[in-house]
Amino acid sequence: MCKAFIFDLDGVITDTAELHYQAWLKMSNEEGYYFDREINEQLRGVSRRASLNIILAGQAISDDKADELMTRKNGYYLQLLETLSPSDVLPGMHNLLLELNARGIKVALASASKNARPILHKLGLMPLFDAIGDGWSVARSKPAPDVFIHAAGQVGINVHDCIVVEDAEAGIEAAKAAGMQVVGIGPMQRIGAAHWCFADTCELNLAQILGERNAA
Ligand code: BG6
Ligand code: MG
């Protein structure tokens, strides 16, 4: 029985992939690293450090240099986030959160991002969440199941009673490893491993997911 919904943030609640792309691109151009939109797709759901490793493509750098590059990229990303507002919530998601709140189903976040809290504040969604799991909550990021297990614990719901909404392969793998059911958002080649698949957030159908009669 579904007692909690656990949401990924980037690509599910709001589309920050483009902002991550712009920020990594600026840093990469400054450093002479090759980076394009195809590589950016591989960063979906992946932690900041793992993202940098993908961009470095095997090139070895010191930990200090890596820290400096990540700090610089995050500075560019934070500048881009400044204009984020409630109008940047992806279609259908605000209503879905309201509906879950109204039904008494717990709502939690499980994001790889260390910027998740300020982003939810800017989107005006903080009051609709019962718990936040983010890049600060656990040591091992997706595809490890830790952030989902943490979020379920925060709302006091058994993992088997949680449904996750994810847009990334790494996130779907993590949620399944946590023993949860998963709703995938995006193209089938990316989210085909999910239990329910929707091309877009506006197509997500709660009644269908909950197995209710008369689901449109
Ligand atoms: C995930 C994004 O939500 O957060 C990744 O999908 C990103 O692309 C990761 O790398 C970490 O984000 P941040 O904000 O901590 O750099
Ligand atoms: Mg995501």
mmCIF file of C-alpha atoms and ligand atoms in Angstrom:
data_model
loop_
_atom_site.group_PDB
_atom_site.id
_atom_site.type_symbol
_atom_site.label_atom_id
_atom_site.label_comp_id
_atom_site.label_asym_id
_atom_site.label_seq_id
_atom_site.Cartn_x
_atom_site.Cartn_y
_atom_site.Cartn_z
ATOM 1 C CA MET A 1 0.000 0.000 0.000
ATOM 2 C CA CYS A 2 1.360 3.419 -0.902
ATOM 3 C CA LYS A 3 1.955 5.526 2.218
ATOM 4 C CA ALA A 4 4.698 7.846 0.941
ATOM 5 C CA PHE A 5 5.851 9.433 -2.286
ATOM 6 C CA ILE A 6 9.567 10.186 -2.517
ATOM 7 C CA PHE A 7 10.580 12.658 -5.206
ATOM 8 C CA ASP A 8 13.830 13.260 -6.989
ATOM 9 C CA LEU A 9 14.345 17.006 -7.530
ATOM 10 C CA ASP A 10 16.283 17.833 -10.711
ATOM 11 C CA GLY A 11 14.253 16.723 -13.735
ATOM 12 C CA VAL A 12 11.178 15.798 -11.665
ATOM 13 C CA ILE A 13 10.175 18.844 -9.602
ATOM 14 C CA THR A 14 12.086 21.392 -11.693
ATOM 15 C CA ASP A 15 14.358 21.221 -14.705
ATOM 16 C CA THR A 16 17.778 22.301 -13.497
ATOM 17 C CA ALA A 17 19.692 20.053 -15.961
ATOM 18 C CA GLU A 18 20.128 23.039 -18.302
ATOM 19 C CA LEU A 19 21.524 25.193 -15.483
ATOM 20 C CA HIS A 20 23.936 22.434 -14.424
ATOM 21 C CA TYR A 21 24.958 22.215 -18.095
ATOM 22 C CA GLN A 22 25.647 25.959 -18.390
ATOM 23 C CA ALA A 23 27.679 25.981 -15.180
ATOM 24 C CA TRP A 24 29.784 22.882 -16.042
ATOM 25 C CA LEU A 25 30.300 24.240 -19.573
ATOM 26 C CA LYS A 26 31.645 27.558 -18.278
ATOM 27 C CA MET A 27 34.097 25.807 -15.948
ATOM 28 C CA SER A 28 35.096 23.290 -18.662
ATOM 29 C CA ASN A 29 35.745 26.054 -21.207
ATOM 30 C CA GLU A 30 37.906 27.904 -18.699
ATOM 31 C CA GLU A 31 39.927 24.738 -18.028
ATOM 32 C CA GLY A 32 40.040 23.442 -21.619
ATOM 33 C CA TYR A 33 37.997 20.284 -20.876
ATOM 34 C CA TYR A 34 35.705 18.981 -23.614
ATOM 35 C CA PHE A 35 32.043 19.089 -22.563
ATOM 36 C CA ASP A 36 28.793 18.906 -24.536
ATOM 37 C CA ARG A 37 25.084 18.171 -24.075
ATOM 38 C CA GLU A 38 25.588 14.462 -24.664
ATOM 39 C CA ILE A 39 28.071 14.258 -21.787
ATOM 40 C CA ASN A 40 25.685 16.397 -19.713
ATOM 41 C CA GLU A 41 23.021 13.678 -20.098
ATOM 42 C CA GLN A 42 25.381 11.287 -18.278
ATOM 43 C CA LEU A 43 25.401 13.660 -15.276
ATOM 44 C CA ARG A 44 21.660 13.248 -14.669
ATOM 45 C CA GLY A 45 21.149 12.078 -11.074
ATOM 46 C CA VAL A 46 24.892 11.767 -10.505
ATOM 47 C CA SER A 47 26.670 13.514 -7.589
ATOM 48 C CA ARG A 48 28.820 16.621 -8.050
ATOM 49 C CA ARG A 49 32.110 14.720 -7.613
ATOM 50 C CA ALA A 50 31.012 11.867 -9.907
ATOM 51 C CA SER A 51 29.928 14.477 -12.486
ATOM 52 C CA LEU A 52 33.385 16.062 -12.414
ATOM 53 C CA ASN A 53 34.980 12.623 -12.875
ATOM 54 C CA ILE A 54 32.837 12.036 -15.986
ATOM 55 C CA ILE A 55 33.966 15.399 -17.422
ATOM 56 C CA LEU A 56 37.611 14.639 -16.618
ATOM 57 C CA ALA A 57 37.298 11.373 -18.582
ATOM 58 C CA GLY A 58 40.206 9.716 -16.794
ATOM 59 C CA GLN A 59 42.419 12.819 -16.525
ATOM 60 C CA ALA A 60 44.041 12.786 -13.062
ATOM 61 C CA ILE A 61 43.936 15.954 -10.910
ATOM 62 C CA SER A 62 44.672 16.580 -7.222
ATOM 63 C CA ASP A 63 41.876 16.612 -4.622
ATOM 64 C CA ASP A 64 42.533 20.322 -4.018
ATOM 65 C CA LYS A 65 42.117 21.081 -7.729
ATOM 66 C CA ALA A 66 38.930 18.986 -7.847
ATOM 67 C CA ASP A 67 37.526 20.899 -4.864
ATOM 68 C CA GLU A 68 38.363 24.215 -6.522
ATOM 69 C CA LEU A 69 36.672 23.185 -9.801
ATOM 70 C CA MET A 70 33.529 21.981 -8.020
ATOM 71 C CA THR A 71 33.355 25.160 -5.915
ATOM 72 C CA ARG A 72 33.754 27.300 -9.022
ATOM 73 C CA LYS A 73 31.104 25.352 -10.954
ATOM 74 C CA ASN A 74 28.730 25.548 -7.983
ATOM 75 C CA GLY A 75 29.235 29.315 -7.826
ATOM 76 C CA TYR A 76 28.142 29.621 -11.468
ATOM 77 C CA TYR A 77 25.218 27.281 -10.774
ATOM 78 C CA LEU A 78 24.079 29.344 -7.757
ATOM 79 C CA GLN A 79 24.153 32.508 -9.895
ATOM 80 C CA LEU A 80 21.891 30.774 -12.435
ATOM 81 C CA LEU A 81 19.551 29.608 -9.649
ATOM 82 C CA GLU A 82 18.974 33.192 -8.506
ATOM 83 C CA THR A 83 16.160 33.682 -11.025
ATOM 84 C CA LEU A 84 14.416 30.421 -10.057
ATOM 85 C CA SER A 85 10.789 31.006 -8.974
ATOM 86 C CA PRO A 86 7.522 29.071 -8.460
ATOM 87 C CA SER A 87 6.894 29.360 -12.225
ATOM 88 C CA ASP A 88 9.807 26.908 -12.703
ATOM 89 C CA VAL A 89 7.965 24.001 -11.065
ATOM 90 C CA LEU A 90 7.459 21.402 -13.818
ATOM 91 C CA PRO A 91 3.883 21.054 -15.165
ATOM 92 C CA GLY A 92 1.509 19.091 -12.937
ATOM 93 C CA MET A 93 3.903 18.702 -10.017
ATOM 94 C CA HIS A 94 2.472 21.405 -7.754
ATOM 95 C CA ASN A 95 -1.010 19.907 -8.066
ATOM 96 C CA LEU A 96 0.341 16.408 -7.485
ATOM 97 C CA LEU A 97 2.024 17.519 -4.253
ATOM 98 C CA LEU A 98 -1.188 19.214 -3.099
ATOM 99 C CA GLU A 99 -3.190 16.068 -3.904
ATOM 100 C CA LEU A 100 -0.788 13.828 -1.950
ATOM 101 C CA ASN A 101 -0.939 16.219 1.017
ATOM 102 C CA ALA A 102 -4.753 16.206 0.842
ATOM 103 C CA ARG A 103 -4.840 12.395 0.801
ATOM 104 C CA GLY A 104 -2.535 12.174 3.836
ATOM 105 C CA ILE A 105 0.212 10.432 1.833
ATOM 106 C CA LYS A 106 3.650 11.443 3.127
ATOM 107 C CA VAL A 107 5.847 13.478 0.772
ATOM 108 C CA ALA A 108 9.643 13.388 0.899
ATOM 109 C CA LEU A 109 12.540 14.521 -1.239
ATOM 110 C CA ALA A 110 15.523 12.301 -2.096
ATOM 111 C CA SER A 111 17.963 14.301 -4.185
ATOM 112 C CA ALA A 112 21.682 13.959 -4.915
ATOM 113 C CA SER A 113 21.935 17.753 -4.841
ATOM 114 C CA LYS A 114 23.518 19.739 -2.031
ATOM 115 C CA ASN A 115 21.439 22.695 -3.254
ATOM 116 C CA ALA A 116 18.088 20.940 -2.819
ATOM 117 C CA ARG A 117 16.832 22.974 0.165
ATOM 118 C CA PRO A 118 17.433 26.443 -1.334
ATOM 119 C CA ILE A 119 15.897 25.235 -4.605
ATOM 120 C CA LEU A 120 12.713 24.022 -2.857
ATOM 121 C CA HIS A 121 12.536 27.359 -1.000
ATOM 122 C CA LYS A 122 12.785 29.323 -4.242
ATOM 123 C CA LEU A 123 10.103 27.148 -5.843
ATOM 124 C CA GLY A 124 7.829 27.819 -2.849
ATOM 125 C CA LEU A 125 7.359 24.076 -2.239
ATOM 126 C CA MET A 126 8.988 23.630 1.172
ATOM 127 C CA PRO A 127 5.652 23.562 3.100
ATOM 128 C CA LEU A 128 4.418 20.628 0.970
ATOM 129 C CA PHE A 129 7.301 18.319 1.995
ATOM 130 C CA ASP A 130 7.372 16.252 5.200
ATOM 131 C CA ALA A 131 11.088 15.405 4.914
ATOM 132 C CA ILE A 132 14.156 16.266 2.864
ATOM 133 C CA GLY A 133 16.955 13.899 1.898
ATOM 134 C CA ASP A 134 19.689 15.659 -0.081
ATOM 135 C CA GLY A 135 23.367 15.555 -1.013
ATOM 136 C CA TRP A 136 24.267 16.260 2.627
ATOM 137 C CA SER A 137 22.150 13.458 4.115
ATOM 138 C CA VAL A 138 24.114 10.362 3.107
ATOM 139 C CA ALA A 139 27.686 9.507 2.115
ATOM 140 C CA ARG A 140 26.935 7.207 -0.828
ATOM 141 C CA SER A 141 24.958 8.848 -3.609
ATOM 142 C CA LYS A 142 22.713 7.235 -6.250
ATOM 143 C CA PRO A 143 22.819 4.523 -7.603
ATOM 144 C CA ALA A 144 23.310 3.510 -3.940
ATOM 145 C CA PRO A 145 19.864 3.262 -2.269
ATOM 146 C CA ASP A 146 20.918 5.286 0.808
ATOM 147 C CA VAL A 147 19.151 8.603 0.173
ATOM 148 C CA PHE A 148 15.827 6.835 -0.483
ATOM 149 C CA ILE A 149 16.149 4.689 2.649
ATOM 150 C CA HIS A 150 17.042 7.853 4.592
ATOM 151 C CA ALA A 151 13.965 9.690 3.259
ATOM 152 C CA ALA A 152 11.660 6.755 4.088
ATOM 153 C CA GLY A 153 13.083 6.695 7.611
ATOM 154 C CA GLN A 154 12.512 10.434 7.994
ATOM 155 C CA VAL A 155 8.785 10.018 7.279
ATOM 156 C CA GLY A 156 8.597 6.712 9.223
ATOM 157 C CA ILE A 157 7.298 4.613 6.345
ATOM 158 C CA ASN A 158 8.441 1.100 5.369
ATOM 159 C CA VAL A 159 10.422 1.095 2.112
ATOM 160 C CA HIS A 160 7.900 -1.296 0.546
ATOM 161 C CA ASP A 161 5.152 1.300 1.033
ATOM 162 C CA CYS A 162 7.084 4.049 -0.782
ATOM 163 C CA ILE A 163 6.737 5.101 -4.406
ATOM 164 C CA VAL A 164 9.625 7.038 -5.943
ATOM 165 C CA VAL A 165 9.428 9.517 -8.837
ATOM 166 C CA GLU A 166 12.707 9.674 -10.802
ATOM 167 C CA ASP A 167 14.036 10.853 -14.175
ATOM 168 C CA ALA A 168 17.521 9.315 -14.049
ATOM 169 C CA GLU A 169 18.780 5.777 -14.624
ATOM 170 C CA ALA A 170 20.994 6.018 -11.533
ATOM 171 C CA GLY A 171 17.980 7.136 -9.476
ATOM 172 C CA ILE A 172 15.734 4.329 -10.724
ATOM 173 C CA GLU A 173 18.459 1.796 -9.922
ATOM 174 C CA ALA A 174 18.859 3.322 -6.438
ATOM 175 C CA ALA A 175 15.128 3.304 -5.669
ATOM 176 C CA LYS A 176 14.738 -0.310 -6.798
ATOM 177 C CA ALA A 177 17.756 -1.293 -4.694
ATOM 178 C CA ALA A 178 15.939 0.331 -1.746
ATOM 179 C CA GLY A 179 12.986 -2.014 -2.393
ATOM 180 C CA MET A 180 10.697 0.746 -3.657
ATOM 181 C CA GLN A 181 8.354 1.003 -6.660
ATOM 182 C CA VAL A 182 9.390 3.630 -9.201
ATOM 183 C CA VAL A 183 7.614 6.059 -11.500
ATOM 184 C CA GLY A 184 9.950 7.084 -14.344
ATOM 185 C CA ILE A 185 9.735 10.420 -16.135
ATOM 186 C CA GLY A 186 11.355 10.775 -19.563
ATOM 187 C CA PRO A 187 12.174 8.772 -22.693
ATOM 188 C CA MET A 188 11.822 4.971 -22.493
ATOM 189 C CA GLN A 189 15.480 4.342 -23.299
ATOM 190 C CA ARG A 190 16.332 6.191 -20.086
ATOM 191 C CA ILE A 191 13.530 5.198 -17.707
ATOM 192 C CA GLY A 192 12.402 1.826 -19.114
ATOM 193 C CA ALA A 193 13.449 0.040 -15.898
ATOM 194 C CA ALA A 194 10.750 1.906 -13.896
ATOM 195 C CA HIS A 195 7.445 0.263 -12.870
ATOM 196 C CA TRP A 196 5.360 3.064 -14.411
ATOM 197 C CA CYS A 197 6.665 5.224 -17.277
ATOM 198 C CA PHE A 198 5.509 8.686 -18.329
ATOM 199 C CA ALA A 199 7.124 10.828 -21.026
ATOM 200 C CA ASP A 200 6.514 14.054 -19.116
ATOM 201 C CA THR A 201 5.562 15.267 -15.639
ATOM 202 C CA CYS A 202 2.214 16.571 -16.955
ATOM 203 C CA GLU A 203 1.296 13.005 -18.005
ATOM 204 C CA LEU A 204 1.876 11.500 -14.565
ATOM 205 C CA ASN A 205 -1.409 9.910 -13.498
ATOM 206 C CA LEU A 206 -1.789 9.403 -9.726
ATOM 207 C CA ALA A 207 -4.977 7.318 -9.962
ATOM 208 C CA GLN A 208 -3.273 4.950 -12.416
ATOM 209 C CA ILE A 209 -0.239 4.578 -10.152
ATOM 210 C CA LEU A 210 -2.430 3.890 -7.113
ATOM 211 C CA GLY A 211 -4.448 1.366 -9.132
ATOM 212 C CA GLU A 212 -7.723 3.192 -8.721
ATOM 213 C CA ARG A 213 -10.757 2.515 -10.899
ATOM 214 C CA ASN A 214 -11.696 5.112 -13.495
ATOM 215 C CA ALA A 215 -8.057 6.193 -13.901
ATOM 216 C CA ALA A 216 -8.007 8.289 -17.071
HETATM 217 C C1 BG6 B 1 21.323 15.829 -9.113
HETATM 218 C C2 BG6 B 1 21.473 16.261 -10.556
HETATM 219 O O1 BG6 B 1 20.030 16.069 -8.677
HETATM 220 O O2 BG6 B 1 22.214 16.588 -8.283
HETATM 221 C C3 BG6 B 1 22.926 16.103 -10.985
HETATM 222 O O3 BG6 B 1 20.651 15.457 -11.368
HETATM 223 C C4 BG6 B 1 23.812 16.884 -10.029
HETATM 224 O O4 BG6 B 1 23.082 16.543 -12.309
HETATM 225 C C5 BG6 B 1 23.581 16.425 -8.596
HETATM 226 O O5 BG6 B 1 25.183 16.696 -10.377
HETATM 227 C C6 BG6 B 1 24.423 17.189 -7.572
HETATM 228 O O6 BG6 B 1 23.972 18.502 -7.534
HETATM 229 P P1 BG6 B 1 24.652 19.690 -6.708
HETATM 230 O O7 BG6 B 1 23.606 20.770 -6.729
HETATM 231 O O8 BG6 B 1 24.948 19.168 -5.344
HETATM 232 O O9 BG6 B 1 25.888 20.056 -7.438
HETATM 233 MG MG MG B 2 16.822 13.869 -11.486
#
